[in-house]
Amino acid sequence: YKTDDLGVWKSVNEGVNWVEKTIGAQITVITDLELSPTNRLFASSMDNGLAYTNNWGVVGSWVQVYPNGTTSQFNQAGHIWQIALSGTPGEWEIGVGRVVATSTYWSDFKIRVLYSTNNGQTYQVSTSGLPTQKLNNGNWTTGYPRALMAYRTDPLTFYMVVDGWNGSPDGSADDGGVFRTTNGGVNWQ
């Protein structure tokens, strides 16, 4: 698989030919792809959120999960930057795989983490321990979560890198840096 600003592409011949797999999906400018142990393919995107397919991108098979189009999530639209998955194949088979994704909303550009404990069907939002205001960045004018990873031996531990600063000369704790959660994305430090 590969991504570009138009979608997700798949090759079955080591990259000689590519076929678009996001036709019919409301996702463009893909920022990350993750494949679960049960072959659920997740795609995060700028502007259009988080989606998955269980059918390897067959037209009409993409499910938009965040924001999901409800009025209560309308103000949560923005960019989904990174995705990380955890859980054993057995946990994914019984529906308790974990999905963690990083986000910034258009409304305020603050860093948020989305987390799911049910194979990415529903999400909770956390800001606990994260910078409480929009971060500055010299290149993009706004700091963003740039990297996210699951710790291989503990399904509840994830690491995230956030760039940017809040402009305080003393380098207070409300800056970017490396953040860690040990409870599946609920709280960060």
PDB file of C-alpha atoms in Angstrom:
ATOM      1  CA  TYR A   1       0.000   0.000   0.000  1.00  0.00           C
ATOM      2  CA  LYS A   2       0.999   3.626  -0.501  1.00  0.00           C
ATOM      3  CA  THR A   3      -0.715   6.952   0.040  1.00  0.00           C
ATOM      4  CA  ASP A   4      -0.651  10.327  -1.646  1.00  0.00           C
ATOM      5  CA  ASP A   5      -2.839  13.413  -1.592  1.00  0.00           C
ATOM      6  CA  LEU A   6      -5.485  11.632  -3.657  1.00  0.00           C
ATOM      7  CA  GLY A   7      -5.992   8.407  -1.742  1.00  0.00           C
ATOM      8  CA  VAL A   8      -4.760   4.913  -0.930  1.00  0.00           C
ATOM      9  CA  TRP A   9      -3.189   2.738  -3.626  1.00  0.00           C
ATOM     10  CA  LYS A  10      -2.438  -1.006  -3.680  1.00  0.00           C
ATOM     11  CA  SER A  11       0.058  -2.990  -5.713  1.00  0.00           C
ATOM     12  CA  VAL A  12      -0.001  -6.765  -6.067  1.00  0.00           C
ATOM     13  CA  ASN A  13       3.155  -6.912  -8.211  1.00  0.00           C
ATOM     14  CA  GLU A  14       5.813  -5.236  -6.043  1.00  0.00           C
ATOM     15  CA  GLY A  15       5.003  -1.704  -7.183  1.00  0.00           C
ATOM     16  CA  VAL A  16       4.973  -2.180 -10.950  1.00  0.00           C
ATOM     17  CA  ASN A  17       1.276  -1.240 -11.152  1.00  0.00           C
ATOM     18  CA  TRP A  18      -0.970   0.549  -8.637  1.00  0.00           C
ATOM     19  CA  VAL A  19      -4.776   0.550  -8.230  1.00  0.00           C
ATOM     20  CA  GLU A  20      -6.633   3.227  -6.249  1.00  0.00           C
ATOM     21  CA  LYS A  21      -8.504   1.710  -3.293  1.00  0.00           C
ATOM     22  CA  THR A  22     -10.324   4.767  -1.897  1.00  0.00           C
ATOM     23  CA  ILE A  23     -12.862   5.288  -4.653  1.00  0.00           C
ATOM     24  CA  GLY A  24     -16.139   6.169  -2.966  1.00  0.00           C
ATOM     25  CA  ALA A  25     -14.548   7.071   0.368  1.00  0.00           C
ATOM     26  CA  GLN A  26     -14.754  10.539   1.913  1.00  0.00           C
ATOM     27  CA  ILE A  27     -11.024  10.598   2.510  1.00  0.00           C
ATOM     28  CA  THR A  28      -8.326  12.539   0.727  1.00  0.00           C
ATOM     29  CA  VAL A  29      -4.824  13.698   1.662  1.00  0.00           C
ATOM     30  CA  ILE A  30      -4.089  10.489   3.551  1.00  0.00           C
ATOM     31  CA  THR A  31      -1.707  10.992   6.476  1.00  0.00           C
ATOM     32  CA  ASP A  32      -1.348   7.417   7.778  1.00  0.00           C
ATOM     33  CA  LEU A  33      -2.353   3.801   7.178  1.00  0.00           C
ATOM     34  CA  GLU A  34      -2.493   0.961   9.708  1.00  0.00           C
ATOM     35  CA  LEU A  35      -3.545  -2.650   9.194  1.00  0.00           C
ATOM     36  CA  SER A  36      -5.070  -4.573  12.102  1.00  0.00           C
ATOM     37  CA  PRO A  37      -4.392  -8.269  12.786  1.00  0.00           C
ATOM     38  CA  THR A  38      -7.874  -8.979  11.341  1.00  0.00           C
ATOM     39  CA  ASN A  39      -7.025  -7.118   8.088  1.00  0.00           C
ATOM     40  CA  ARG A  40      -9.069  -4.006   8.857  1.00  0.00           C
ATOM     41  CA  LEU A  41      -7.277  -1.189   7.022  1.00  0.00           C
ATOM     42  CA  PHE A  42      -7.467   2.211   8.769  1.00  0.00           C
ATOM     43  CA  ALA A  43      -6.744   5.479   6.949  1.00  0.00           C
ATOM     44  CA  SER A  44      -6.354   8.901   8.551  1.00  0.00           C
ATOM     45  CA  SER A  45      -6.651  12.076   6.532  1.00  0.00           C
ATOM     46  CA  MET A  46      -6.436  15.813   6.616  1.00  0.00           C
ATOM     47  CA  ASP A  47      -9.874  17.427   6.515  1.00  0.00           C
ATOM     48  CA  ASN A  48     -11.923  14.205   6.285  1.00  0.00           C
ATOM     49  CA  GLY A  49     -11.083  12.283   9.445  1.00  0.00           C
ATOM     50  CA  LEU A  50     -10.654   8.582  10.099  1.00  0.00           C
ATOM     51  CA  ALA A  51     -12.085   5.683   8.085  1.00  0.00           C
ATOM     52  CA  TYR A  52     -11.593   1.945   7.697  1.00  0.00           C
ATOM     53  CA  THR A  53     -12.378  -0.850   5.280  1.00  0.00           C
ATOM     54  CA  ASN A  54     -12.678  -4.576   5.882  1.00  0.00           C
ATOM     55  CA  ASN A  55     -12.753  -5.274   2.142  1.00  0.00           C
ATOM     56  CA  TRP A  56      -9.412  -3.864   1.039  1.00  0.00           C
ATOM     57  CA  GLY A  57     -10.876  -0.765  -0.511  1.00  0.00           C
ATOM     58  CA  VAL A  58     -13.696  -2.233  -2.600  1.00  0.00           C
ATOM     59  CA  VAL A  59     -15.834   0.671  -3.834  1.00  0.00           C
ATOM     60  CA  GLY A  60     -18.375   1.553  -1.151  1.00  0.00           C
ATOM     61  CA  SER A  61     -16.647  -0.456   1.592  1.00  0.00           C
ATOM     62  CA  TRP A  62     -15.039   2.464   3.466  1.00  0.00           C
ATOM     63  CA  VAL A  63     -16.691   3.358   6.787  1.00  0.00           C
ATOM     64  CA  GLN A  64     -16.236   6.923   8.060  1.00  0.00           C
ATOM     65  CA  VAL A  65     -15.823   6.587  11.832  1.00  0.00           C
ATOM     66  CA  TYR A  66     -14.545   9.952  13.061  1.00  0.00           C
ATOM     67  CA  PRO A  67     -16.068  12.416  12.739  1.00  0.00           C
ATOM     68  CA  ASN A  68     -19.020  10.249  11.849  1.00  0.00           C
ATOM     69  CA  GLY A  69     -21.241  12.969  10.422  1.00  0.00           C
ATOM     70  CA  THR A  70     -23.476  13.447  13.464  1.00  0.00           C
ATOM     71  CA  THR A  71     -24.304  16.969  14.574  1.00  0.00           C
ATOM     72  CA  SER A  72     -22.522  16.375  17.888  1.00  0.00           C
ATOM     73  CA  GLN A  73     -19.265  15.659  16.041  1.00  0.00           C
ATOM     74  CA  PHE A  74     -19.556  18.467  13.461  1.00  0.00           C
ATOM     75  CA  ASN A  75     -17.360  20.840  15.492  1.00  0.00           C
ATOM     76  CA  GLN A  76     -14.743  18.076  15.822  1.00  0.00           C
ATOM     77  CA  ALA A  77     -13.818  18.103  12.142  1.00  0.00           C
ATOM     78  CA  GLY A  78     -10.194  18.728  11.320  1.00  0.00           C
ATOM     79  CA  HIS A  79      -7.084  16.688  10.667  1.00  0.00           C
ATOM     80  CA  ILE A  80      -6.344  13.161  11.816  1.00  0.00           C
ATOM     81  CA  TRP A  81      -2.560  12.843  11.684  1.00  0.00           C
ATOM     82  CA  GLN A  82      -1.382   9.444  12.904  1.00  0.00           C
ATOM     83  CA  ILE A  83      -2.845   6.053  13.829  1.00  0.00           C
ATOM     84  CA  ALA A  84      -1.463   3.316  16.086  1.00  0.00           C
ATOM     85  CA  LEU A  85      -3.029  -0.058  16.829  1.00  0.00           C
ATOM     86  CA  SER A  86      -2.501  -2.531  19.658  1.00  0.00           C
ATOM     87  CA  GLY A  87      -3.885  -5.840  20.751  1.00  0.00           C
ATOM     88  CA  THR A  88      -3.300  -9.456  19.883  1.00  0.00           C
ATOM     89  CA  PRO A  89      -4.993 -11.154  16.942  1.00  0.00           C
ATOM     90  CA  GLY A  90      -7.268 -12.857  19.496  1.00  0.00           C
ATOM     91  CA  GLU A  91      -8.276  -9.494  21.000  1.00  0.00           C
ATOM     92  CA  TRP A  92      -9.081  -8.139  17.534  1.00  0.00           C
ATOM     93  CA  GLU A  93     -11.094 -11.285  16.750  1.00  0.00           C
ATOM     94  CA  ILE A  94     -13.342 -10.725  19.790  1.00  0.00           C
ATOM     95  CA  GLY A  95     -13.693  -6.976  19.151  1.00  0.00           C
ATOM     96  CA  VAL A  96     -11.419  -5.413  21.789  1.00  0.00           C
ATOM     97  CA  GLY A  97      -8.511  -4.201  19.645  1.00  0.00           C
ATOM     98  CA  ARG A  98      -7.238  -0.710  20.471  1.00  0.00           C
ATOM     99  CA  VAL A  99      -6.988   2.211  18.068  1.00  0.00           C
ATOM    100  CA  VAL A 100      -5.305   5.485  19.018  1.00  0.00           C
ATOM    101  CA  ALA A 101      -5.179   8.444  16.619  1.00  0.00           C
ATOM    102  CA  THR A 102      -3.911  12.017  16.888  1.00  0.00           C
ATOM    103  CA  SER A 103      -6.063  14.967  15.870  1.00  0.00           C
ATOM    104  CA  THR A 104      -6.323  18.730  15.653  1.00  0.00           C
ATOM    105  CA  TYR A 105      -9.727  20.383  15.184  1.00  0.00           C
ATOM    106  CA  TRP A 106     -10.188  23.337  12.842  1.00  0.00           C
ATOM    107  CA  SER A 107     -11.956  25.232  15.623  1.00  0.00           C
ATOM    108  CA  ASP A 108      -8.875  25.713  17.822  1.00  0.00           C
ATOM    109  CA  PHE A 109      -5.955  23.560  16.531  1.00  0.00           C
ATOM    110  CA  LYS A 110      -5.316  22.071  19.980  1.00  0.00           C
ATOM    111  CA  ILE A 111      -3.793  18.589  20.177  1.00  0.00           C
ATOM    112  CA  ARG A 112      -6.280  15.803  20.888  1.00  0.00           C
ATOM    113  CA  VAL A 113      -6.071  12.033  21.006  1.00  0.00           C
ATOM    114  CA  LEU A 114      -8.881   9.757  19.867  1.00  0.00           C
ATOM    115  CA  TYR A 115      -8.949   6.294  21.388  1.00  0.00           C
ATOM    116  CA  SER A 116     -11.097   3.233  20.822  1.00  0.00           C
ATOM    117  CA  THR A 117     -11.280  -0.036  22.731  1.00  0.00           C
ATOM    118  CA  ASN A 118     -13.648  -1.776  20.319  1.00  0.00           C
ATOM    119  CA  ASN A 119     -11.704  -2.269  17.058  1.00  0.00           C
ATOM    120  CA  GLY A 120     -12.248   1.343  16.022  1.00  0.00           C
ATOM    121  CA  GLN A 121     -16.047   1.327  16.048  1.00  0.00           C
ATOM    122  CA  THR A 122     -16.451   4.266  18.489  1.00  0.00           C
ATOM    123  CA  TYR A 123     -14.031   6.822  19.920  1.00  0.00           C
ATOM    124  CA  GLN A 124     -13.440   8.870  23.043  1.00  0.00           C
ATOM    125  CA  VAL A 125     -11.414  12.107  22.995  1.00  0.00           C
ATOM    126  CA  SER A 126      -8.600  12.900  25.421  1.00  0.00           C
ATOM    127  CA  THR A 127      -6.644  16.080  26.090  1.00  0.00           C
ATOM    128  CA  SER A 128      -5.441  15.017  29.563  1.00  0.00           C
ATOM    129  CA  GLY A 129      -1.758  15.869  29.984  1.00  0.00           C
ATOM    130  CA  LEU A 130      -1.460  17.436  26.518  1.00  0.00           C
ATOM    131  CA  PRO A 131      -0.730  21.109  25.735  1.00  0.00           C
ATOM    132  CA  THR A 132      -3.771  23.214  26.645  1.00  0.00           C
ATOM    133  CA  GLN A 133      -3.423  25.789  23.874  1.00  0.00           C
ATOM    134  CA  LYS A 134      -2.531  26.027  20.214  1.00  0.00           C
ATOM    135  CA  LEU A 135       1.202  25.487  19.759  1.00  0.00           C
ATOM    136  CA  ASN A 136       3.389  27.609  17.500  1.00  0.00           C
ATOM    137  CA  ASN A 137       5.676  26.223  14.841  1.00  0.00           C
ATOM    138  CA  GLY A 138       7.991  28.209  12.592  1.00  0.00           C
ATOM    139  CA  ASN A 139       7.233  26.209   9.449  1.00  0.00           C
ATOM    140  CA  TRP A 140       3.486  25.509   9.599  1.00  0.00           C
ATOM    141  CA  THR A 141       2.555  28.259  12.103  1.00  0.00           C
ATOM    142  CA  THR A 142       0.866  25.553  14.190  1.00  0.00           C
ATOM    143  CA  GLY A 143       2.373  22.624  16.089  1.00  0.00           C
ATOM    144  CA  TYR A 144       1.008  19.192  15.287  1.00  0.00           C
ATOM    145  CA  PRO A 145       1.326  15.600  16.535  1.00  0.00           C
ATOM    146  CA  ARG A 146       3.942  14.221  14.123  1.00  0.00           C
ATOM    147  CA  ALA A 147       4.535  10.646  15.253  1.00  0.00           C
ATOM    148  CA  LEU A 148       2.619   7.986  17.169  1.00  0.00           C
ATOM    149  CA  MET A 149       3.542   4.426  18.042  1.00  0.00           C
ATOM    150  CA  ALA A 150       2.265   1.535  20.128  1.00  0.00           C
ATOM    151  CA  TYR A 151       4.702  -0.076  22.537  1.00  0.00           C
ATOM    152  CA  ARG A 152       4.997  -3.684  21.393  1.00  0.00           C
ATOM    153  CA  THR A 153       4.963  -5.447  24.767  1.00  0.00           C
ATOM    154  CA  ASP A 154       2.214  -3.422  26.473  1.00  0.00           C
ATOM    155  CA  PRO A 155      -1.069  -2.842  24.611  1.00  0.00           C
ATOM    156  CA  LEU A 156      -1.918   0.163  26.807  1.00  0.00           C
ATOM    157  CA  THR A 157       1.319   2.107  26.229  1.00  0.00           C
ATOM    158  CA  PHE A 158       1.681   4.517  23.309  1.00  0.00           C
ATOM    159  CA  TYR A 159       4.217   7.267  22.526  1.00  0.00           C
ATOM    160  CA  MET A 160       3.507  10.498  20.642  1.00  0.00           C
ATOM    161  CA  VAL A 161       5.744  13.321  19.378  1.00  0.00           C
ATOM    162  CA  VAL A 162       4.263  16.825  19.202  1.00  0.00           C
ATOM    163  CA  ASP A 163       6.174  19.691  17.610  1.00  0.00           C
ATOM    164  CA  GLY A 164       5.745  23.324  18.554  1.00  0.00           C
ATOM    165  CA  TRP A 165       5.943  25.631  21.555  1.00  0.00           C
ATOM    166  CA  ASN A 166       3.627  28.038  23.311  1.00  0.00           C
ATOM    167  CA  GLY A 167       5.932  31.023  23.151  1.00  0.00           C
ATOM    168  CA  SER A 168       6.779  31.158  26.842  1.00  0.00           C
ATOM    169  CA  PRO A 169      10.439  32.065  27.417  1.00  0.00           C
ATOM    170  CA  ASP A 170      10.783  29.695  30.370  1.00  0.00           C
ATOM    171  CA  GLY A 171       9.979  26.556  28.323  1.00  0.00           C
ATOM    172  CA  SER A 172       7.041  25.650  30.542  1.00  0.00           C
ATOM    173  CA  ALA A 173       5.347  22.259  30.361  1.00  0.00           C
ATOM    174  CA  ASP A 174       2.775  23.508  27.845  1.00  0.00           C
ATOM    175  CA  ASP A 175       5.110  22.835  24.920  1.00  0.00           C
ATOM    176  CA  GLY A 176       5.511  20.036  22.419  1.00  0.00           C
ATOM    177  CA  GLY A 177       7.764  17.064  23.056  1.00  0.00           C
ATOM    178  CA  VAL A 178       7.491  13.328  23.597  1.00  0.00           C
ATOM    179  CA  PHE A 179       4.337  12.199  25.390  1.00  0.00           C
ATOM    180  CA  ARG A 180       3.448   8.764  26.774  1.00  0.00           C
ATOM    181  CA  THR A 181       0.258   7.076  27.877  1.00  0.00           C
ATOM    182  CA  THR A 182       0.129   3.883  29.888  1.00  0.00           C
ATOM    183  CA  ASN A 183      -3.672   3.583  29.886  1.00  0.00           C
ATOM    184  CA  GLY A 184      -4.525   3.330  26.191  1.00  0.00           C
ATOM    185  CA  GLY A 185      -4.678   7.052  25.394  1.00  0.00           C
ATOM    186  CA  VAL A 186      -6.818   8.297  28.276  1.00  0.00           C
ATOM    187  CA  ASN A 187      -4.053  10.276  30.047  1.00  0.00           C
ATOM    188  CA  TRP A 188      -0.704  11.523  28.696  1.00  0.00           C
ATOM    189  CA  GLN A 189       2.462  12.711  30.391  1.00  0.00           C
TER     190      GLN A 189
END
